[in-house]
CSV table of C-alpha atoms in Angstrom, one decimal:
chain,number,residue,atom,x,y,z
A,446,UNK,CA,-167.5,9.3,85.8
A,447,UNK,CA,-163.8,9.3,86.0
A,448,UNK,CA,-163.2,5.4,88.4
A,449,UNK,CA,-160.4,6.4,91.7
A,450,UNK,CA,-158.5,3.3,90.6
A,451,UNK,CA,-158.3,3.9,87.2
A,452,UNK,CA,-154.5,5.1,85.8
A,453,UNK,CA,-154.5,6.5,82.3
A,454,UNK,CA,-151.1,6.5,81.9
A,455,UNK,CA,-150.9,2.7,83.2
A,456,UNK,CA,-153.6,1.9,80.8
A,457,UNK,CA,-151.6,3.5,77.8
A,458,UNK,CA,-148.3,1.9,78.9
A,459,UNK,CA,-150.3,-1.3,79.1
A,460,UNK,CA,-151.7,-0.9,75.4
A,461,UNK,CA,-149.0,-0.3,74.3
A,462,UNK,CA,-146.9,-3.4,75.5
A,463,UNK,CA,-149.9,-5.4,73.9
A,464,UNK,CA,-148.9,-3.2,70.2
A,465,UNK,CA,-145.3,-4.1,70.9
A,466,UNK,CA,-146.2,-8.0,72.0
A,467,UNK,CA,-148.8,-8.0,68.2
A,468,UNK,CA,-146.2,-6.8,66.6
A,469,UNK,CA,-143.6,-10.1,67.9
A,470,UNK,CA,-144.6,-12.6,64.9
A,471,UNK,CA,-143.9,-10.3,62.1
A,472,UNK,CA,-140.4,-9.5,63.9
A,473,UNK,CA,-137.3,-10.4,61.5
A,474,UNK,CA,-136.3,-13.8,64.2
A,475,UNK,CA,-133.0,-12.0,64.7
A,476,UNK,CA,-135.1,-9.1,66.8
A,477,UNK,CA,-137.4,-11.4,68.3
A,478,UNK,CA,-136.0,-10.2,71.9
A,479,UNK,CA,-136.3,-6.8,70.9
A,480,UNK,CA,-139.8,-7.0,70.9
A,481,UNK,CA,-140.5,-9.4,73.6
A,482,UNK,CA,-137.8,-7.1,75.7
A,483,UNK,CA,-140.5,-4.3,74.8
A,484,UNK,CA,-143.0,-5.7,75.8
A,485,UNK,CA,-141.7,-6.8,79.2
A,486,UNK,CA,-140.1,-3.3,79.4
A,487,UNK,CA,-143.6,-1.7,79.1
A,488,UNK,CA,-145.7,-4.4,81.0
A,489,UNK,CA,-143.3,-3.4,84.3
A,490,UNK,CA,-143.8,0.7,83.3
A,491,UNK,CA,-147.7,0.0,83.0
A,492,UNK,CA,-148.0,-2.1,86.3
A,493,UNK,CA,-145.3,0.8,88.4
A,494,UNK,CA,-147.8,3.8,87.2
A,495,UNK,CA,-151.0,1.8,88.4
A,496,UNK,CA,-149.1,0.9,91.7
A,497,UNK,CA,-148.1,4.4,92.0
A,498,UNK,CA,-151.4,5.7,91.2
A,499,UNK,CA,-153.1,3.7,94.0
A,500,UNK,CA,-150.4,4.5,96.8
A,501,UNK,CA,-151.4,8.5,95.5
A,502,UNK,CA,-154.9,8.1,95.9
A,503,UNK,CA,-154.8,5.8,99.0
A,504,UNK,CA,-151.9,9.0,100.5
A,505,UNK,CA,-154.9,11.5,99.6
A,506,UNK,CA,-158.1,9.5,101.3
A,507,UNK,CA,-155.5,9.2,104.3
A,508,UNK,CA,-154.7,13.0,104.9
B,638,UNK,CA,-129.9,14.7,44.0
B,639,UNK,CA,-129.1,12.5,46.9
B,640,UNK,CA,-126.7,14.9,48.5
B,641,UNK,CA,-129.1,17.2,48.4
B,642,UNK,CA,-131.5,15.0,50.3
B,643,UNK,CA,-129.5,14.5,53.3
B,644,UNK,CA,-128.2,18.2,53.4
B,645,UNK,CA,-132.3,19.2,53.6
B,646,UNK,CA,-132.1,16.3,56.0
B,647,UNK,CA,-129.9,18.1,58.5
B,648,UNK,CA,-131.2,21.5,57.5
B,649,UNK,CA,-134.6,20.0,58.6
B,650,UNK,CA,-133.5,17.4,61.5
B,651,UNK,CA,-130.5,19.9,63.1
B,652,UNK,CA,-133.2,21.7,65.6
B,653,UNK,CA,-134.5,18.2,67.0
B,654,UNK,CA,-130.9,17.7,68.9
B,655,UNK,CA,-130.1,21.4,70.0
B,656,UNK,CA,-133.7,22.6,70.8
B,657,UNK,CA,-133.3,22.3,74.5
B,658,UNK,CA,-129.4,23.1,74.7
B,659,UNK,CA,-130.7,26.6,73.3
B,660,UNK,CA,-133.7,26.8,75.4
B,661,UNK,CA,-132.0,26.5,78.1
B,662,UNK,CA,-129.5,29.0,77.2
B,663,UNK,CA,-126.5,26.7,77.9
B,664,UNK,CA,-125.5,27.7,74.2
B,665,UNK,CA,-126.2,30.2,71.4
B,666,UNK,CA,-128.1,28.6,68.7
B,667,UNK,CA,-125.3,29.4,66.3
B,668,UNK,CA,-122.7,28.1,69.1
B,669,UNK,CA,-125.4,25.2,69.0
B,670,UNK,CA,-125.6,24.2,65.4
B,671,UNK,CA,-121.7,24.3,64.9
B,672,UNK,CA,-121.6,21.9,68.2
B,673,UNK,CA,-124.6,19.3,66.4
B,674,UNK,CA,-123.0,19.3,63.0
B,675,UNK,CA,-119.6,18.7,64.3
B,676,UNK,CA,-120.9,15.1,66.2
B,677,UNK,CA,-122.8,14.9,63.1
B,678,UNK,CA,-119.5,14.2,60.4
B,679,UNK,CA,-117.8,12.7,63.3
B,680,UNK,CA,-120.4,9.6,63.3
B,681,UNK,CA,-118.6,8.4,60.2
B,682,UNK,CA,-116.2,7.0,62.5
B,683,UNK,CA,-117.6,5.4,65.7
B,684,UNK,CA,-121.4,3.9,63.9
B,685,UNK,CA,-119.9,2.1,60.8
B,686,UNK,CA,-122.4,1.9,57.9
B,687,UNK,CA,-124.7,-1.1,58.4
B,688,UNK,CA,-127.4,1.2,57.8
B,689,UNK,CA,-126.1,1.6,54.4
B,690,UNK,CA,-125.5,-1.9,53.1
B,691,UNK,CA,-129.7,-2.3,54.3
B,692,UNK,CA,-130.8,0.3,51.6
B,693,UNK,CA,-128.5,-0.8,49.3
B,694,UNK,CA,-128.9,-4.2,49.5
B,695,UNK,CA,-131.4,-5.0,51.7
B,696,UNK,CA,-135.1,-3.3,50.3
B,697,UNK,CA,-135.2,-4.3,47.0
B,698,UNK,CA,-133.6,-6.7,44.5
B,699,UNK,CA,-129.9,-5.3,44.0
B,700,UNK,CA,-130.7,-6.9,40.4
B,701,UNK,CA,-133.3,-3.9,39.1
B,702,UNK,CA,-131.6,-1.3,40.5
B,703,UNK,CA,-130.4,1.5,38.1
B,704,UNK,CA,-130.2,5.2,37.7
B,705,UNK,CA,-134.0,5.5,36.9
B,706,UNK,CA,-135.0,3.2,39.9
B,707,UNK,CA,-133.0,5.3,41.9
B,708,UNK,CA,-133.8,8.9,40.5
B,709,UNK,CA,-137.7,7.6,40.8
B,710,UNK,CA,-137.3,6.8,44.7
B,711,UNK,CA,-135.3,9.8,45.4
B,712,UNK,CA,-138.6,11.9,43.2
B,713,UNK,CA,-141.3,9.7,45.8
B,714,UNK,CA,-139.6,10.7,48.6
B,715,UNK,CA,-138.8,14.4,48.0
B,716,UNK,CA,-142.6,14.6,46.5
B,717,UNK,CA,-144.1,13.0,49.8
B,718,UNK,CA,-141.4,15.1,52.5
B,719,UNK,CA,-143.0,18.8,50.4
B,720,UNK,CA,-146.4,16.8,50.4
B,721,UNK,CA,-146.5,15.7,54.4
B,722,UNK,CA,-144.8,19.3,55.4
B,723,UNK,CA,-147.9,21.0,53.3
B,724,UNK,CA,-150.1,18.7,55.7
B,725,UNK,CA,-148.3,19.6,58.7
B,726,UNK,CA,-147.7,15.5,59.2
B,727,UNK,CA,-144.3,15.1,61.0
B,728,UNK,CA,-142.7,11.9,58.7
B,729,UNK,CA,-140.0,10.6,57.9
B,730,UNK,CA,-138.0,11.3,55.4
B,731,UNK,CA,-135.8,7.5,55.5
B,732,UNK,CA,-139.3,5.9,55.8
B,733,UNK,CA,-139.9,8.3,52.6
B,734,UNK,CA,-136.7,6.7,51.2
B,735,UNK,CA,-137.7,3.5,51.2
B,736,UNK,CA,-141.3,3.3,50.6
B,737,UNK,CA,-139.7,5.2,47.1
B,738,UNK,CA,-137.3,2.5,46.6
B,739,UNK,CA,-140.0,-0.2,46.9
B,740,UNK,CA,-142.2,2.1,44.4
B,741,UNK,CA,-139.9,2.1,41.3
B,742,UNK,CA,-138.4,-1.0,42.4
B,743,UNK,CA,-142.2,-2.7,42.2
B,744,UNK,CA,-142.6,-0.4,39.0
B,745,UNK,CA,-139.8,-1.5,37.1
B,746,UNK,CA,-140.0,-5.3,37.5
B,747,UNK,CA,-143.0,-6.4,40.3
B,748,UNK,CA,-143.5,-7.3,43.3
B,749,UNK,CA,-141.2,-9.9,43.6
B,750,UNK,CA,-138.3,-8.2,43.7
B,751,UNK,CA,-138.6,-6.6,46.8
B,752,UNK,CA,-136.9,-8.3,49.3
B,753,UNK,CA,-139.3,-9.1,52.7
B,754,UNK,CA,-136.8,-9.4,55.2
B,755,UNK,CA,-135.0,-6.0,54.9
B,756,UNK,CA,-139.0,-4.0,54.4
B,757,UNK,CA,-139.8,-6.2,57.7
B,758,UNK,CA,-136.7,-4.9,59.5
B,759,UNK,CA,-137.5,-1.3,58.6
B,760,UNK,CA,-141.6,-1.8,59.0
B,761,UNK,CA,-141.4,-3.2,62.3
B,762,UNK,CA,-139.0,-0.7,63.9
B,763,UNK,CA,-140.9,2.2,62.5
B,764,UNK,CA,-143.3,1.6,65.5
B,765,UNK,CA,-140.7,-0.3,67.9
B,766,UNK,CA,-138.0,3.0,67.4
B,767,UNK,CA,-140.1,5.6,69.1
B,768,UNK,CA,-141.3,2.9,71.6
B,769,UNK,CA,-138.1,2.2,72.6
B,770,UNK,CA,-137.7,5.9,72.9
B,771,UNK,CA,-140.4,6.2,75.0
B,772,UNK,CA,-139.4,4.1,77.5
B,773,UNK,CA,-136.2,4.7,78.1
B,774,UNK,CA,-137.2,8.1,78.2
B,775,UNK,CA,-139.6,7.3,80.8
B,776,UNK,CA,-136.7,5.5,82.8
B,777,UNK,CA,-133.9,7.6,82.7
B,778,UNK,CA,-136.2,10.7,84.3
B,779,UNK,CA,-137.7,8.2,86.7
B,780,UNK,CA,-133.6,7.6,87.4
B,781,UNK,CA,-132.6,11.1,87.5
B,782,UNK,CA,-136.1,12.2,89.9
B,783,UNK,CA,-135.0,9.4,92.2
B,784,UNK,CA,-131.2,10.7,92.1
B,785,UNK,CA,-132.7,14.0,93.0
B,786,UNK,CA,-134.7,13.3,96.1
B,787,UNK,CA,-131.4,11.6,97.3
B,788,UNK,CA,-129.6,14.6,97.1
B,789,UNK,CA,-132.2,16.8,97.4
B,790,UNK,CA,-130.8,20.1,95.9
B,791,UNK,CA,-133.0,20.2,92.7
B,792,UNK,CA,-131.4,24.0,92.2
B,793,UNK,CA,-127.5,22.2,91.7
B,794,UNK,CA,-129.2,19.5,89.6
B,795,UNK,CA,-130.8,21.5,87.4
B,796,UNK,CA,-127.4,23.3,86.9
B,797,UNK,CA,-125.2,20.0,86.7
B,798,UNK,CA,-128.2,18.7,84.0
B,799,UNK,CA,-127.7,21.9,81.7
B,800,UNK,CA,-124.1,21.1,81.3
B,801,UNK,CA,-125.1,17.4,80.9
B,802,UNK,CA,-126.9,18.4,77.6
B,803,UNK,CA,-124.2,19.0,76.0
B,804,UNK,CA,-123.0,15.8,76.4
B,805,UNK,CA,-126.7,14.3,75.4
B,806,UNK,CA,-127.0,16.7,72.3
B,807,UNK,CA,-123.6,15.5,71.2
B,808,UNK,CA,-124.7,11.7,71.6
B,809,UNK,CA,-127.6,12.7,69.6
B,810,UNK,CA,-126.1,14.4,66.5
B,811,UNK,CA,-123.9,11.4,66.6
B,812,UNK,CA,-127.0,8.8,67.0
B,813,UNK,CA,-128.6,11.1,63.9
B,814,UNK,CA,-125.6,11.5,62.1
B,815,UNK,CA,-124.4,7.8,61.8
B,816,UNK,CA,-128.8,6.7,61.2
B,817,UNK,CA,-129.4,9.7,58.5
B,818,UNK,CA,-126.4,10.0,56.5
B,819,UNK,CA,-126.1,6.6,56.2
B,820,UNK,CA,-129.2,6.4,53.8
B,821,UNK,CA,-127.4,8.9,51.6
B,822,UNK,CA,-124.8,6.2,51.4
B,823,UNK,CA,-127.0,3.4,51.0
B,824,UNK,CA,-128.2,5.0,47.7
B,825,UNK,CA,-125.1,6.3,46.1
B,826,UNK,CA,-123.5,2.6,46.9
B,827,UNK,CA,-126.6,1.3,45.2
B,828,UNK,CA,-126.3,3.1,42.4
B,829,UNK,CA,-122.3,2.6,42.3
B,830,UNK,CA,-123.4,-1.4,42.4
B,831,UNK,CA,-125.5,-0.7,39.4
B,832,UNK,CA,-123.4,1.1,37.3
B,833,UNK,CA,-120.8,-1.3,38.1
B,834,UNK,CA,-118.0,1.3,39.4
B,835,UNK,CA,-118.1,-1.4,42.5
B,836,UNK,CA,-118.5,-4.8,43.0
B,837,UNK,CA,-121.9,-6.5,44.6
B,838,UNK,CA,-120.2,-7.1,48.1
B,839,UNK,CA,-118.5,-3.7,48.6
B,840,UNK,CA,-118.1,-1.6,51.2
B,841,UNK,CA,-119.1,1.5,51.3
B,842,UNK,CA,-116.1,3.6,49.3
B,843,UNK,CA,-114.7,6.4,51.6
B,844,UNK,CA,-115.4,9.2,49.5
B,845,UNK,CA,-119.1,8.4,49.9
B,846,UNK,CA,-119.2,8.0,53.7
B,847,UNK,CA,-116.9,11.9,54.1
B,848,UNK,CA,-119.4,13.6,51.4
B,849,UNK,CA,-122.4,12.4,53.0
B,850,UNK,CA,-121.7,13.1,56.6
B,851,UNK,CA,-120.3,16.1,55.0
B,852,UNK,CA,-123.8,17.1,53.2
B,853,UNK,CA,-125.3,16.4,56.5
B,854,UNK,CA,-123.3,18.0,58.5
B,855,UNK,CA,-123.4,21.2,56.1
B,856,UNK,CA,-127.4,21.2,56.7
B,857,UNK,CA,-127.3,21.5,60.0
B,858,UNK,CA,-125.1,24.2,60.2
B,859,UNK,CA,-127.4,26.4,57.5
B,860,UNK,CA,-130.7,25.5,58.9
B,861,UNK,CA,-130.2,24.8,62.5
B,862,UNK,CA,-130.4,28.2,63.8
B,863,UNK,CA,-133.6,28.7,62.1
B,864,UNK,CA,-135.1,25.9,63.0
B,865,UNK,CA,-134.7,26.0,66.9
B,866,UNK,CA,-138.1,26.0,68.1
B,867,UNK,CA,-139.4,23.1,67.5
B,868,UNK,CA,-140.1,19.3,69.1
B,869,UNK,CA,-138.8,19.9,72.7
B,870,UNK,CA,-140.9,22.8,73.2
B,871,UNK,CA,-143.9,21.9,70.6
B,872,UNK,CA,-144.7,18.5,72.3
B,873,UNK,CA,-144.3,19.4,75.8
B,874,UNK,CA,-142.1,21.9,77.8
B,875,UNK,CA,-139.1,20.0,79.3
B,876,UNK,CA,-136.2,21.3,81.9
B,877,UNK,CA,-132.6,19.9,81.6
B,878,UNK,CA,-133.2,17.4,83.3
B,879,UNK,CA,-136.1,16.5,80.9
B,880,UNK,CA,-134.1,17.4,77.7
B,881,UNK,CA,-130.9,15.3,78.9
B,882,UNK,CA,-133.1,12.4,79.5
B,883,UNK,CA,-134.7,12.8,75.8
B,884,UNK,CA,-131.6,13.3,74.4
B,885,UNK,CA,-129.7,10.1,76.1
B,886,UNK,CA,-133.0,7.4,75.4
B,887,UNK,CA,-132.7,8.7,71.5
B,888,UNK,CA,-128.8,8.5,71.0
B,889,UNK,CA,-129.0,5.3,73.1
B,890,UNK,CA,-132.1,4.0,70.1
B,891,UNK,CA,-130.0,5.5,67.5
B,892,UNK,CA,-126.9,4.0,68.8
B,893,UNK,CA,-128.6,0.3,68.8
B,894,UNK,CA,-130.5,0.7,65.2
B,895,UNK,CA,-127.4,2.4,63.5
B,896,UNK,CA,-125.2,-0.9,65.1
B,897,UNK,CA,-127.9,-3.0,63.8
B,898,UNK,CA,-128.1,-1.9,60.2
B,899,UNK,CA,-132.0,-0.6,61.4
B,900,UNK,CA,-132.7,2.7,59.3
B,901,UNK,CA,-135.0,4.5,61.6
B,902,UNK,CA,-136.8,7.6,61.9
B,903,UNK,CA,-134.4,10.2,63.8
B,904,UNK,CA,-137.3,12.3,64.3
B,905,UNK,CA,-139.9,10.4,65.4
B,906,UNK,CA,-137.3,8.6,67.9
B,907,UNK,CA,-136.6,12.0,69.6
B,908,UNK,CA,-140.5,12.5,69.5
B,909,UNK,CA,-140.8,9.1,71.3
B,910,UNK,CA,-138.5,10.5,74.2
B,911,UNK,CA,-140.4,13.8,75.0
B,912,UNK,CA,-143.4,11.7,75.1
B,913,UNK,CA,-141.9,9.7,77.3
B,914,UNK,CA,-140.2,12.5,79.7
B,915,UNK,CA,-143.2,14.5,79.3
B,916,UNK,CA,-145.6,11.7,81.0
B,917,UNK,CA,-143.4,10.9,83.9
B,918,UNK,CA,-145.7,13.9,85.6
B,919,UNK,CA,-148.9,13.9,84.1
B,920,UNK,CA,-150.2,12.7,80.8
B,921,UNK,CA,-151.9,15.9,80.0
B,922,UNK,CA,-148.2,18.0,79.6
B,923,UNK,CA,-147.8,15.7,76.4
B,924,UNK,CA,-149.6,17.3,73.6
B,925,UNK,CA,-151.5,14.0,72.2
B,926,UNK,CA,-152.6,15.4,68.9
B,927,UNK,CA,-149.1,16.4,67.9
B,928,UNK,CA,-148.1,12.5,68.8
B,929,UNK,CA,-151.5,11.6,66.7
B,930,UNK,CA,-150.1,13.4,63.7
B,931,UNK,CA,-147.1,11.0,63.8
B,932,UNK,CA,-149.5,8.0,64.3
B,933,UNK,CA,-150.8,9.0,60.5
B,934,UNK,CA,-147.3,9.4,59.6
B,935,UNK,CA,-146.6,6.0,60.2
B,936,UNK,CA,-149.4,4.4,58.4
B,937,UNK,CA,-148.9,6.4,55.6
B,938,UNK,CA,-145.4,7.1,54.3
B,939,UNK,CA,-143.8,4.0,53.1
B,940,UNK,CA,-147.0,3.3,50.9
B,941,UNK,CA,-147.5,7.0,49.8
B,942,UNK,CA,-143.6,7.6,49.1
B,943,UNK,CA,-144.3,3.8,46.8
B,944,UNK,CA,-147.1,5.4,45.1
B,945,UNK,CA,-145.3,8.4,43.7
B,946,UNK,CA,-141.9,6.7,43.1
B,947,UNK,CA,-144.1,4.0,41.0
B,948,UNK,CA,-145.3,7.3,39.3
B,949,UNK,CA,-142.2,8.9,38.8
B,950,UNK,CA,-140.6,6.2,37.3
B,951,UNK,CA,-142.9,5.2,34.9
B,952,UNK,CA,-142.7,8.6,33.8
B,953,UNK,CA,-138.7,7.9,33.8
B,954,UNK,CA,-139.2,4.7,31.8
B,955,UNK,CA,-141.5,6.7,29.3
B,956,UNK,CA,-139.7,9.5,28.4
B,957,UNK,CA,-136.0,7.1,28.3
């Protein structure tokens, strides 16, 4: 059964600022901040769609 | 031979910047192709040709590199593009490039010569490319949805963002341009390093940088129009203000990696961007096996393209 709080796309987002933070050590150093910019980058995108997913499902129990 | 590989490359790569400018109708596709493979040869100009020293210099011992190592890599990566568009797996044809470089490279004189930081570089921003592509993508729509509940005429901004595209396809053919010719380069200068017709710390001679944004440039005009169906409507259907948004978070990727001496994948970049613009609504309008297909593609090209260059030139080294 599908769980009201759960956001796929914040999930994905998520995963995939965990690929981008794994993927940090074997960075040449002079990109280091690419991927740690990444992975900030995609931490902020995954944590928006879950906050946005709540206010749409809290909008819909309200009406 | 190499030429020839980054004509087929714009031939192949032209559709992925003007797919949405014809969609939308804002031009012909002919009108479209001139328009890509005009910011195409102009890249030689404004991206300078980091991305060309990397191949040359920066994959695999300048040292072993001769004609054979060279015609052997240029076989791999050929063999594996005809191999992967058989299998219907969308890869790249620079990761092709130099997963055949590091092949015949490791085939001529072992492992040691190829050089760790440069096949870093490349490895890690075959993931990071399209991830950055995603993202911005994600962000410039969330940017241009926000704009549009400001002004709240979504009928004028679809019509302002149609124009736009031109603008975005045109940053794109020069982001593709600059990334993809410069790989042409990057092996001819090679090879000129080899035979000794230049020095170790040249530049890139002038003649190569015209004929292989001109090769480039010539592709896209002969296989552009043919090609215009393709990622912006097979991944997921986008509107101007989607395509723009693609466009821009690609040419902005391109832009950075081409500065940065980064070869990337042009293609899976753009492919990156649609994903991105195509989840701002709802994940299920991006068409996941499509993006899956590209997730093989990445595992498997710079090793597959190594195989058959290692082939190829022991045949080379047999038969000279």
């Amino acid at each position: 059964m599908k769980k009201w709080w759960l956001d796929q796309r914040a999930v994905i987002l998520l995963c995939f600022a965990g690929f981008a933070f794994a993927l940090i050590p074997i960075c040449p150093d002079k990109f280091d901040w690419v991927g740690i910019t990444v992975t900030i980058v995609y931490v902020v995108l995954g944590l928006a769609s879950w906050f946005d997913h709540l206010g749409r499902v809290r909008s819909r129990s309200g009406s | 031979m190499a030429l020839v590989f980054d004509f087929v490359n714009g031939f192949h790569d032209a559709a992925n910047s003007i797919a949405t400018v014809v969609a939308t109708r804002v031009l012909t596709p002919i009108q479209a192709v001139a328009w890509a493979a005009f910011w195409n040869f102009i890249a030689f100009a404004v991206l300078g040709t980091e991305v060309a020293k990397t191949i040359a210099k920066g994959v695999v011992d300048q040292e072993i590199i001769s004609i054979g190592v060279i015609f052997a890599a240029l076989i791999g990566a050929i063999f594996w593009n005809v191999l992967t568009a058989w299998l219907g797996l969308p890869s790249s044809s620079s990761h092709a490039l130099i997963g055949g470089m590091v092949g015949a490279g490791v085939a001529k004189s072992g492992g040691h010569v190829v050089l760790l930081d440069g096949l870093k570089k490349t490895s890690v921003f075959i993931i990071y490319s399209p991830m950055i592509g995603l993202g911005l993508g994600l962000i410039i729509i969330l940017l241009i949805m926000w704009l549009v509940r400001i002004f709240k005429n979504v009928k004028m901004a679809n019509k302002v963002f149609r124009r736009l595209q031109l603008v975005s396809a045109a940053a794109f053919s020069l982001g593709h341009g600059a990334n993809d010719a410069q790989k042409t380069m990057g092996l001819i200068l090679a090879l000129l390093i080899a035979t000794n017709k230049v020095g170790p710390e040249a530049d890139v001679p002038l003649w190569v940088v015209l004929s292989a944004h001109f090769a480039i440039a010539l592709g896209t005009m002969f296989g552009g129009w043919r090609i215009v169906k393709t990622m912006g409507t097979k991944l997921t259907r986008i509107q101007p203000m989607g395509g723009f948004a693609a466009e821009t978070a690609a040419a902005l990727t391109l832009f950075f990696t081409s500065a940065k001496g980064i070869p990337v994948s042009t293609t899976h970049t753009i492919t990156g961007a649609i994903v991105g613009v195509g989840s701002v609504n709802r994940l299920s309008a991006v068409r996941w096996g499509v993006a899956r297909r590209v997730l093989w593609a990445w595992i498997f090209t710079i090793p597959g393209a190594a195989v058959v260059a290692a082939g190829a030139y022991a045949v080379v080294a047999f038969v000279s």
